[in-house]
Amino acid sequence: MMGPRQEAQPALFYEFSLEDHVPQNHLLRSIDRFVDLSGLRAYLADFYSHTGRPSVDPELLIRMLLVGYCFGIRSERRLCEEVHLNLAYRWFCRLDLSDRVPDHSTFSKNRHGRFRDSELLRHLFETTVARCIEEGLVSGQRMAVDASLIEADANKQNSTPKEEWDAGVINLADAPLAVREYLETLDEAAFGAASEVQPKFTSHSDPASQWTAARKGPAFFSYSDNYLIDTDHGVIVDVEATRSIRQAEVGSTKTMLDRVKVRFDLHPERLIADTAYGTGPMLGWLVDRKIAPHIPVFDKSGRSDGTWTRADFEWDAENDHYICPEGHELKQFRRNYSDPNRGPTGKGTARYRALKEVCQACPSKAQCCPNADARKITREEHEDARQVARDIAKTEQYVISMKLRKKVEMLFAHLKRILGLNRLRLRGPCGAKDEFLLAATAQNLRKLAKILPAPQQPRNA
């Protein structure tokens, strides 16, 4: 039997509770337990005027942004529509059915103003990290670092070749916000000062972004999202935005390690990374701070012609010389110099040479230096630290570390596929920082919700 036609019957009064209509196993219920915004208004008090019309509650804006980044809602217009329609989103944002959702333009005004001036988004991220530490998800013993390219909101059609680009002709009064931020970061190691090499193209709309073809495909403008994670549960303990070049990415590692030491008193016993971080200066920096570098050494001393490489020569640290496989010594200096300018060059590289007459009479000359009168070996300033990394690479702990390093790559895959952060919506260095901080905060909150879900409460009959 067909039932009666369903028609909406208007009623004078409704009894409705959002609490009863949000499922107990909804992700936002678990996330809500770890979002502590009680001190938010006090944190922002100095950035609001004491006169004028009342503003939108900053806690509401932050809760809406968290909803957007936790569920991959990239557009703020769409976010406002979703919060207006979705009961669970309204419940999380503390909005009743009759409460009005803020206009999308409110986010831009606050982000470009008081949110950035107060570094609120970093404060929010670090509050989440502190909660992860409090819940026992971070030990701080083993950390891993990596970077991932995120496409910038720029395209080649609106760009200039490097030989035609001149930052000195920009009129700051008429320049867009992203261009002004670019000029302000020219002296920062993460952006302008990261390298003297100019990119092939410079974007007009976002000149701080990097033109790169690092993915072995079509080149594009991008920023690098750098993560420092604790490998126990894959919690992100710090995040940094940089240009998409190796020097900036490696340099951000020092910034993040120093920052977690100051903010959370975390000093890892080991750092896990890929070969890009295995340069001599980086390894020396880690060894000086008593951090074991579980990192493949970035080494180009190998030879492809079958002759002996530097690894075939034994280093005698006590006597400051190399010993070749035939037992001959390669020394840096054969006599003492009274003039210090004739001694070491001070450029971070030392040259060790064998005697010409010894090499000429050596039976293994064809295998050692067939095209030279005598064998020469260069030794970098941080070669001792490189050797520490080589020795670590022979241990079983190193094999485990290489498996743990995949946790960083999994977080980047989650960032792009689940949270939808394949391309930035905001421009400029500050826009990239804002998006990366919010995305990392959302990932940590989802991690807390997954490991420590909200207890299920029985429903009333």
CSV table of C-alpha atoms in Angstrom, one decimal:
chain,number,residue,atom,x,y,z
A,1,MET,CA,0.0,0.0,0.0
A,2,MET,CA,1.4,3.4,-1.0
A,3,GLY,CA,1.7,5.8,1.9
A,4,PRO,CA,0.4,9.3,2.0
A,5,ARG,CA,2.2,12.1,0.2
A,6,GLN,CA,4.9,13.7,2.3
A,7,GLU,CA,4.3,17.4,2.7
A,8,ALA,CA,5.9,19.9,5.0
A,9,GLN,CA,3.5,21.0,7.7
A,10,PRO,CA,4.3,24.3,9.2
A,11,ALA,CA,4.3,24.4,13.0
A,12,LEU,CA,4.1,27.2,15.4
A,13,PHE,CA,6.8,25.8,17.8
A,14,TYR,CA,9.7,23.5,17.3
A,15,GLU,CA,11.7,21.6,19.9
A,16,PHE,CA,15.1,21.0,18.3
A,17,SER,CA,18.5,20.2,19.9
A,18,LEU,CA,21.7,20.2,17.8
A,19,GLU,CA,23.3,18.0,20.5
A,20,ASP,CA,20.9,15.2,19.7
A,21,HIS,CA,21.3,15.4,15.9
A,22,VAL,CA,25.1,15.2,15.8
A,23,PRO,CA,26.2,11.5,15.7
A,24,GLN,CA,28.3,10.3,18.7
A,25,ASN,CA,30.9,8.9,16.4
A,26,HIS,CA,31.2,12.1,14.2
A,27,LEU,CA,34.8,13.2,13.7
A,28,LEU,CA,34.1,16.7,15.0
A,29,ARG,CA,33.0,15.4,18.4
A,30,SER,CA,36.5,13.9,18.9
A,31,ILE,CA,38.2,16.9,17.5
A,32,ASP,CA,36.2,19.3,19.7
A,33,ARG,CA,37.7,17.7,22.9
A,34,PHE,CA,41.1,18.9,21.8
A,35,VAL,CA,40.3,22.4,20.7
A,36,ASP,CA,41.0,24.8,23.5
A,37,LEU,CA,40.3,28.4,22.6
A,38,SER,CA,39.6,29.6,26.1
A,39,GLY,CA,42.6,32.1,26.0
A,40,LEU,CA,41.9,33.3,22.5
A,41,ARG,CA,40.2,36.5,23.3
A,42,ALA,CA,42.8,37.5,25.9
A,43,TYR,CA,45.6,36.7,23.3
A,44,LEU,CA,43.9,39.0,20.7
A,45,ALA,CA,42.8,41.7,23.2
A,46,ASP,CA,45.6,44.2,22.2
A,47,PHE,CA,44.7,43.9,18.5
A,48,TYR,CA,41.1,45.0,18.9
A,49,SER,CA,39.8,48.6,19.3
A,50,HIS,CA,38.0,49.5,22.5
A,51,THR,CA,35.4,51.6,20.5
A,52,GLY,CA,33.3,51.0,17.5
A,53,ARG,CA,30.9,48.2,16.5
A,54,PRO,CA,31.3,44.7,18.0
A,55,SER,CA,33.3,42.4,15.8
A,56,VAL,CA,32.7,38.8,14.9
A,57,ASP,CA,33.8,36.5,17.6
A,58,PRO,CA,37.3,35.4,16.7
A,59,GLU,CA,36.7,31.9,18.2
A,60,LEU,CA,33.9,31.4,15.7
A,61,LEU,CA,36.2,32.3,12.8
A,62,ILE,CA,38.9,29.9,14.0
A,63,ARG,CA,36.4,27.1,14.5
A,64,MET,CA,35.1,27.7,10.9
A,65,LEU,CA,38.6,27.6,9.5
A,66,LEU,CA,39.4,24.4,11.4
A,67,VAL,CA,36.2,22.8,9.9
A,68,GLY,CA,37.3,23.9,6.4
A,69,TYR,CA,40.9,22.5,6.7
A,70,CYS,CA,39.8,19.3,8.5
A,71,PHE,CA,37.3,18.5,5.7
A,72,GLY,CA,39.1,19.9,2.7
A,73,ILE,CA,36.8,22.8,2.1
A,74,ARG,CA,39.1,25.1,0.3
A,75,SER,CA,36.8,28.0,-0.6
A,76,GLU,CA,35.7,30.3,2.2
A,77,ARG,CA,32.5,31.1,0.3
A,78,ARG,CA,31.7,27.5,0.2
A,79,LEU,CA,32.7,27.1,3.8
A,80,CYS,CA,30.1,29.6,4.9
A,81,GLU,CA,27.5,27.8,2.9
A,82,GLU,CA,28.4,24.4,4.4
A,83,VAL,CA,28.4,25.8,8.0
A,84,HIS,CA,25.0,27.3,7.3
A,85,LEU,CA,23.6,24.0,6.1
A,86,ASN,CA,25.5,21.3,8.1
A,87,LEU,CA,24.2,20.6,11.6
A,88,ALA,CA,27.5,19.1,12.8
A,89,TYR,CA,29.4,22.1,11.5
A,90,ARG,CA,27.0,24.4,13.3
A,91,TRP,CA,27.4,22.4,16.5
A,92,PHE,CA,31.2,22.6,16.3
A,93,CYS,CA,31.1,26.3,15.7
A,94,ARG,CA,28.7,26.9,18.6
A,95,LEU,CA,26.0,28.3,16.3
A,96,ASP,CA,22.3,27.7,16.9
A,97,LEU,CA,19.8,27.2,14.1
A,98,SER,CA,18.8,30.8,14.2
A,99,ASP,CA,22.4,32.2,14.4
A,100,ARG,CA,23.8,33.9,11.3
A,101,VAL,CA,27.0,32.6,9.7
A,102,PRO,CA,29.6,35.4,9.1
A,103,ASP,CA,30.2,36.7,5.6
A,104,HIS,CA,33.2,35.2,3.8
A,105,SER,CA,34.9,38.6,3.5
A,106,THR,CA,35.3,38.6,7.3
A,107,PHE,CA,38.0,36.0,7.0
A,108,SER,CA,40.2,38.1,4.7
A,109,LYS,CA,39.9,41.2,6.8
A,110,ASN,CA,41.0,39.3,10.0
A,111,ARG,CA,43.7,37.2,8.3
A,112,HIS,CA,45.4,40.2,6.7
A,113,GLY,CA,45.1,42.2,9.9
A,114,ARG,CA,45.0,41.0,13.4
A,115,PHE,CA,45.5,37.3,12.8
A,116,ARG,CA,48.9,37.9,11.1
A,117,ASP,CA,50.0,40.7,13.3
A,118,SER,CA,49.4,38.6,16.4
A,119,GLU,CA,50.8,35.3,14.8
A,120,LEU,CA,47.5,33.7,16.0
A,121,LEU,CA,47.7,30.8,13.6
A,122,ARG,CA,51.2,29.8,14.9
A,123,HIS,CA,49.9,30.1,18.4
A,124,LEU,CA,46.9,27.9,17.5
A,125,PHE,CA,49.3,25.3,16.0
A,126,GLU,CA,51.6,25.3,18.9
A,127,THR,CA,48.7,24.9,21.3
A,128,THR,CA,47.7,21.8,19.4
A,129,VAL,CA,51.3,20.5,19.6
A,130,ALA,CA,51.3,21.1,23.3
A,131,ARG,CA,48.1,19.1,23.7
A,132,CYS,CA,49.7,16.2,21.7
A,133,ILE,CA,52.7,16.3,24.1
A,134,GLU,CA,50.3,16.3,27.1
A,135,GLU,CA,48.5,13.3,25.8
A,136,GLY,CA,51.7,11.4,25.5
A,137,LEU,CA,51.9,11.2,21.7
A,138,VAL,CA,55.3,13.0,21.4
A,139,SER,CA,58.5,11.7,23.1
A,140,GLY,CA,60.9,14.0,21.2
A,141,GLN,CA,63.5,11.2,20.9
A,142,ARG,CA,63.2,10.6,17.1
A,143,MET,CA,62.3,13.2,14.6
A,144,ALA,CA,62.0,13.3,10.9
A,145,VAL,CA,62.1,16.2,8.4
A,146,ASP,CA,61.0,16.6,4.8
A,147,ALA,CA,59.6,19.1,2.4
A,148,SER,CA,56.9,18.9,-0.3
A,149,LEU,CA,56.1,21.2,-3.2
A,150,ILE,CA,52.7,23.0,-3.1
A,151,GLU,CA,51.7,24.8,-6.2
A,152,ALA,CA,51.3,28.5,-5.8
A,153,ASP,CA,48.4,30.6,-7.1
A,154,ALA,CA,50.3,31.8,-10.1
A,155,ASN,CA,50.9,30.9,-13.7
A,156,LYS,CA,53.5,31.3,-16.4
A,157,GLN,CA,51.3,33.5,-18.6
A,158,ASN,CA,51.6,36.3,-15.9
A,159,SER,CA,55.3,36.1,-15.4
A,160,THR,CA,58.6,37.7,-16.5
A,161,PRO,CA,61.9,36.1,-17.5
A,162,LYS,CA,64.7,36.7,-15.0
A,163,GLU,CA,66.7,39.0,-17.3
A,164,GLU,CA,63.7,41.4,-17.6
A,165,TRP,CA,62.7,41.4,-13.9
A,166,ASP,CA,63.7,44.4,-11.8
A,167,ALA,CA,62.3,44.6,-8.3
A,168,GLY,CA,63.6,48.2,-8.0
A,169,VAL,CA,61.0,49.6,-10.4
A,170,ILE,CA,58.0,48.4,-8.3
A,171,ASN,CA,55.8,51.1,-6.9
A,172,LEU,CA,55.0,50.0,-3.4
A,173,ALA,CA,52.0,52.3,-3.1
A,174,ASP,CA,50.3,50.5,-6.0
A,175,ALA,CA,51.8,47.0,-5.5
A,176,PRO,CA,49.6,44.1,-4.5
A,177,LEU,CA,50.0,42.6,-1.0
A,178,ALA,CA,51.9,39.5,-2.2
A,179,VAL,CA,54.5,41.8,-4.0
A,180,ARG,CA,55.0,43.9,-0.9
A,181,GLU,CA,55.6,40.7,1.1
A,182,TYR,CA,58.1,39.6,-1.5
A,183,LEU,CA,60.1,42.7,-1.1
A,184,GLU,CA,60.0,42.4,2.7
A,185,THR,CA,61.5,38.9,2.6
A,186,LEU,CA,64.4,39.6,0.3
A,187,ASP,CA,66.8,39.3,3.3
A,188,GLU,CA,65.2,36.2,4.8
A,189,ALA,CA,67.1,32.9,4.5
A,190,ALA,CA,63.9,31.1,3.7
A,191,PHE,CA,63.1,33.3,0.7
A,192,GLY,CA,65.1,36.0,-1.0
A,193,ALA,CA,68.5,35.3,0.7
A,194,ALA,CA,68.2,31.5,0.3
A,195,SER,CA,70.2,31.6,-3.0
A,196,GLU,CA,71.8,34.2,-5.3
A,197,VAL,CA,70.5,32.2,-8.3
A,198,GLN,CA,67.5,33.8,-9.9
A,199,PRO,CA,64.7,31.6,-11.1
A,200,LYS,CA,64.0,31.3,-14.8
A,201,PHE,CA,60.7,33.1,-14.4
A,202,THR,CA,59.2,35.5,-11.8
A,203,SER,CA,55.5,35.7,-11.3
A,204,HIS,CA,53.9,39.1,-11.3
A,205,SER,CA,51.1,38.1,-8.9
A,206,ASP,CA,53.3,36.2,-6.4
A,207,PRO,CA,57.0,36.9,-7.1
A,208,ALA,CA,58.2,35.1,-3.9
A,209,SER,CA,57.0,31.8,-5.4
A,210,GLN,CA,59.6,29.6,-7.0
A,211,TRP,CA,59.6,28.5,-10.7
A,212,THR,CA,60.6,24.8,-10.4
A,213,ALA,CA,60.6,21.6,-12.4
A,214,ALA,CA,61.6,19.4,-9.5
A,215,ARG,CA,58.8,16.9,-10.2
A,216,LYS,CA,60.5,16.0,-13.5
A,217,GLY,CA,57.4,17.2,-15.4
A,218,PRO,CA,56.0,20.6,-16.5
A,219,ALA,CA,57.5,23.5,-14.4
A,220,PHE,CA,55.2,25.5,-12.2
A,221,PHE,CA,55.4,28.2,-9.4
A,222,SER,CA,55.4,26.7,-5.9
A,223,TYR,CA,56.3,27.0,-2.3
A,224,SER,CA,57.8,24.3,-0.1
A,225,ASP,CA,55.9,23.0,2.9
A,226,ASN,CA,58.5,21.8,5.5
A,227,TYR,CA,57.4,19.4,8.2
A,228,LEU,CA,59.3,18.4,11.4
A,229,ILE,CA,57.5,15.4,12.9
A,230,ASP,CA,57.9,13.1,15.9
A,231,THR,CA,58.0,9.6,14.6
A,232,ASP,CA,56.2,7.9,17.5
A,233,HIS,CA,52.7,8.8,16.2
A,234,GLY,CA,53.5,11.0,13.2
A,235,VAL,CA,52.6,14.3,15.1
A,236,ILE,CA,53.8,17.5,13.3
A,237,VAL,CA,55.8,19.4,15.9
A,238,ASP,CA,56.8,22.3,13.6
A,239,VAL,CA,56.0,23.6,10.1
A,240,GLU,CA,57.8,26.2,8.0
A,241,ALA,CA,57.1,27.8,4.5
A,242,THR,CA,60.1,28.4,2.2
A,243,ARG,CA,61.1,28.8,-1.4
A,244,SER,CA,61.2,25.5,-3.3
A,245,ILE,CA,65.0,25.2,-3.4
A,246,ARG,CA,67.2,22.8,-1.4
A,247,GLN,CA,69.1,25.5,0.4
A,248,ALA,CA,66.0,27.0,1.8
A,249,GLU,CA,64.5,23.6,2.8
A,250,VAL,CA,67.6,22.5,4.5
A,251,GLY,CA,68.0,25.8,6.3
A,252,SER,CA,64.4,25.6,7.6
A,253,THR,CA,65.4,22.4,9.5
A,254,LYS,CA,67.7,24.4,11.7
A,255,THR,CA,64.9,27.0,12.3
A,256,MET,CA,62.4,24.3,13.3
A,257,LEU,CA,64.8,22.4,15.6
A,258,ASP,CA,65.8,25.5,17.4
A,259,ARG,CA,62.1,26.6,17.7
A,260,VAL,CA,60.9,23.3,19.2
A,261,LYS,CA,63.8,23.4,21.7
A,262,VAL,CA,62.7,26.8,22.9
A,263,ARG,CA,58.9,26.3,22.8
A,264,PHE,CA,58.6,22.7,24.0
A,265,ASP,CA,62.1,21.8,25.3
A,266,LEU,CA,62.3,19.0,22.7
A,267,HIS,CA,65.8,17.9,21.7
A,268,PRO,CA,65.8,14.8,19.5
A,269,GLU,CA,68.3,12.1,19.9
A,270,ARG,CA,68.3,11.5,16.2
A,271,LEU,CA,67.1,13.3,13.0
A,272,ILE,CA,65.8,11.3,10.0
A,273,ALA,CA,65.9,12.8,6.5
A,274,ASP,CA,66.7,12.0,2.9
A,275,THR,CA,69.9,12.7,1.0
A,276,ALA,CA,69.1,16.3,0.3
A,277,TYR,CA,69.8,17.0,4.0
A,278,GLY,CA,73.1,15.1,4.0
A,279,THR,CA,75.4,18.0,3.1
A,280,GLY,CA,78.5,18.6,5.1
A,281,PRO,CA,77.4,21.8,6.9
A,282,MET,CA,74.1,20.4,7.8
A,283,LEU,CA,75.6,17.2,9.2
A,284,GLY,CA,78.2,19.2,11.1
A,285,TRP,CA,75.5,21.4,12.6
A,286,LEU,CA,73.6,18.3,13.8
A,287,VAL,CA,76.7,16.6,15.3
A,288,ASP,CA,77.7,19.8,17.1
A,289,ARG,CA,74.3,19.7,18.8
A,290,LYS,CA,74.6,16.0,19.8
A,291,ILE,CA,71.9,15.0,17.3
A,292,ALA,CA,72.6,11.7,15.5
A,293,PRO,CA,72.2,12.2,11.7
A,294,HIS,CA,70.3,9.3,10.3
A,295,ILE,CA,70.7,10.8,6.9
A,296,PRO,CA,72.3,9.4,3.7
A,297,VAL,CA,75.5,11.4,3.0
A,298,PHE,CA,75.3,13.8,0.0
A,299,ASP,CA,78.6,12.8,-1.6
A,300,LYS,CA,79.9,13.4,-5.1
A,301,SER,CA,83.4,12.1,-4.5
A,302,GLY,CA,82.7,8.8,-6.3
A,303,ARG,CA,84.4,8.1,-9.7
A,304,SER,CA,82.8,6.4,-12.7
A,305,ASP,CA,86.1,5.4,-14.4
A,306,GLY,CA,86.9,2.6,-12.0
A,307,THR,CA,89.8,4.4,-10.3
A,308,TRP,CA,90.2,4.6,-6.5
A,309,THR,CA,87.8,7.0,-4.8
A,310,ARG,CA,88.3,8.9,-1.5
A,311,ALA,CA,86.6,6.1,0.4
A,312,ASP,CA,89.4,3.7,-0.6
A,313,PHE,CA,91.9,5.9,1.3
A,314,GLU,CA,92.3,5.6,5.1
A,315,TRP,CA,92.1,8.7,7.2
A,316,ASP,CA,94.5,9.2,10.0
A,317,ALA,CA,93.1,11.9,12.2
A,318,GLU,CA,95.9,11.9,14.7
A,319,ASN,CA,98.6,12.7,12.1
A,320,ASP,CA,96.3,14.6,9.8
A,321,HIS,CA,96.9,12.7,6.6
A,322,TYR,CA,95.5,10.0,4.3
A,323,ILE,CA,97.0,6.6,3.6
A,324,CYS,CA,96.5,5.1,0.2
A,325,PRO,CA,95.9,1.4,-0.4
A,326,GLU,CA,99.6,0.9,-1.1
A,327,GLY,CA,100.5,2.4,2.3
A,328,HIS,CA,101.8,5.8,1.1
A,329,GLU,CA,101.0,9.1,2.9
A,330,LEU,CA,99.0,12.0,1.4
A,331,LYS,CA,99.7,15.1,3.4
A,332,GLN,CA,98.3,18.6,3.4
A,333,PHE,CA,101.7,20.3,4.1
A,334,ARG,CA,105.2,18.9,3.9
A,335,ARG,CA,106.7,21.7,6.1
A,336,ASN,CA,105.7,24.3,8.6
A,337,TYR,CA,104.8,27.8,7.3
A,338,SER,CA,105.8,30.9,9.3
A,339,ASP,CA,103.4,32.9,7.1
A,340,PRO,CA,99.8,31.8,7.9
A,341,ASN,CA,98.6,33.0,4.5
A,342,ARG,CA,100.5,30.2,3.0
A,343,GLY,CA,98.8,27.6,5.1
A,344,PRO,CA,95.2,26.4,5.0
A,345,THR,CA,93.0,28.4,2.6
A,346,GLY,CA,90.1,28.8,5.2
A,347,LYS,CA,87.5,28.0,2.5
A,348,GLY,CA,86.3,24.8,4.1
A,349,THR,CA,88.2,22.4,1.9
A,350,ALA,CA,91.7,21.0,2.4
A,351,ARG,CA,93.9,19.3,-0.2
A,352,TYR,CA,96.1,16.3,0.5
A,353,ARG,CA,98.8,15.3,-1.9
A,354,ALA,CA,101.1,12.4,-2.4
A,355,LEU,CA,104.8,12.9,-3.5
A,356,LYS,CA,105.2,12.9,-7.2
A,357,GLU,CA,108.2,10.5,-7.2
A,358,VAL,CA,106.2,8.1,-5.0
A,359,CYS,CA,103.2,8.0,-7.3
A,360,GLN,CA,105.4,7.7,-10.5
A,361,ALA,CA,107.0,4.6,-9.1
A,362,CYS,CA,103.8,3.0,-7.6
A,363,PRO,CA,102.6,-0.2,-9.4
A,364,SER,CA,99.0,0.9,-8.8
A,365,LYS,CA,99.3,4.3,-10.5
A,366,ALA,CA,97.0,3.2,-13.4
A,367,GLN,CA,94.2,2.4,-10.8
A,368,CYS,CA,94.9,5.5,-8.7
A,369,CYS,CA,95.8,8.6,-10.9
A,370,PRO,CA,96.4,7.5,-14.5
A,371,ASN,CA,96.0,11.1,-15.8
A,372,ALA,CA,97.9,13.0,-13.1
A,373,ASP,CA,101.5,13.1,-11.9
A,374,ALA,CA,100.4,12.5,-8.3
A,375,ARG,CA,97.2,11.7,-6.4
A,376,LYS,CA,95.3,14.5,-4.7
A,377,ILE,CA,92.3,14.2,-2.3
A,378,THR,CA,90.1,17.0,-1.0
A,379,ARG,CA,88.7,16.9,2.5
A,380,GLU,CA,85.8,19.1,3.5
A,381,GLU,CA,85.6,21.0,6.8
A,382,HIS,CA,82.7,18.8,8.0
A,383,GLU,CA,84.2,15.5,6.8
A,384,ASP,CA,84.2,14.1,10.4
A,385,ALA,CA,80.5,14.7,10.7
A,386,ARG,CA,80.0,13.0,7.3
A,387,GLN,CA,81.9,10.0,8.6
A,388,VAL,CA,79.6,9.9,11.6
A,389,ALA,CA,76.6,9.7,9.3
A,390,ARG,CA,78.3,6.9,7.2
A,391,ASP,CA,79.0,4.9,10.3
A,392,ILE,CA,75.4,5.3,11.4
A,393,ALA,CA,74.2,4.1,8.0
A,394,LYS,CA,75.8,0.7,8.8
A,395,THR,CA,73.6,0.1,11.9
A,396,GLU,CA,70.3,-1.7,12.3
A,397,GLN,CA,68.8,1.5,13.8
A,398,TYR,CA,69.4,3.3,10.5
A,399,VAL,CA,67.3,0.7,8.6
A,400,ILE,CA,64.5,1.3,11.1
A,401,SER,CA,64.9,5.1,10.7
A,402,MET,CA,64.5,4.8,6.9
A,403,LYS,CA,61.2,3.1,7.4
A,404,LEU,CA,60.1,5.7,9.9
A,405,ARG,CA,60.9,8.4,7.4
A,406,LYS,CA,57.9,7.3,5.3
A,407,LYS,CA,55.6,8.8,8.0
A,408,VAL,CA,56.5,12.3,6.7
A,409,GLU,CA,55.6,11.3,3.2
A,410,MET,CA,52.4,9.8,4.4
A,411,LEU,CA,51.5,13.1,6.0
A,412,PHE,CA,52.1,15.0,2.7
A,413,ALA,CA,50.0,12.4,0.9
A,414,HIS,CA,47.2,13.0,3.4
A,415,LEU,CA,47.6,16.8,3.1
A,416,LYS,CA,47.1,16.7,-0.7
A,417,ARG,CA,44.7,13.9,-1.2
A,418,ILE,CA,42.4,14.1,1.9
A,419,LEU,CA,42.7,17.8,2.9
A,420,GLY,CA,42.9,18.9,-0.8
A,421,LEU,CA,45.9,21.2,-0.4
A,422,ASN,CA,47.4,20.7,-3.9
A,423,ARG,CA,47.4,24.3,-4.7
A,424,LEU,CA,47.5,27.4,-2.5
A,425,ARG,CA,44.6,29.9,-2.5
A,426,LEU,CA,46.5,32.6,-0.7
A,427,ARG,CA,49.4,34.5,-2.2
A,428,GLY,CA,52.7,35.7,-0.8
A,429,PRO,CA,55.0,34.2,1.9
A,430,CYS,CA,52.4,35.1,4.6
A,431,GLY,CA,49.6,33.4,2.7
A,432,ALA,CA,51.7,30.2,2.4
A,433,LYS,CA,52.5,30.3,6.1
A,434,ASP,CA,48.9,30.7,7.0
A,435,GLU,CA,47.7,27.8,4.9
A,436,PHE,CA,50.5,25.5,6.0
A,437,LEU,CA,49.9,26.3,9.7
A,438,LEU,CA,46.2,25.7,9.5
A,439,ALA,CA,46.6,22.5,7.5
A,440,ALA,CA,49.2,21.1,10.0
A,441,THR,CA,46.9,22.1,12.9
A,442,ALA,CA,44.0,20.2,11.2
A,443,GLN,CA,46.2,17.1,10.7
A,444,ASN,CA,47.3,17.1,14.3
A,445,LEU,CA,43.7,17.4,15.5
A,446,ARG,CA,42.6,14.6,13.2
A,447,LYS,CA,45.5,12.5,14.6
A,448,LEU,CA,44.4,13.2,18.2
A,449,ALA,CA,40.8,12.3,17.2
A,450,LYS,CA,41.9,9.0,15.6
A,451,ILE,CA,44.1,7.8,18.4
A,452,LEU,CA,41.9,9.1,21.3
A,453,PRO,CA,38.3,9.0,19.9
A,454,ALA,CA,35.5,10.5,21.9
A,455,PRO,CA,33.8,7.9,24.2
A,456,GLN,CA,30.5,6.6,22.9
A,457,GLN,CA,27.5,7.6,25.0
A,458,PRO,CA,24.3,5.5,24.9
A,459,ARG,CA,21.4,7.2,23.3
A,460,ASN,CA,18.2,7.7,25.3
A,461,ALA,CA,15.3,5.5,24.3
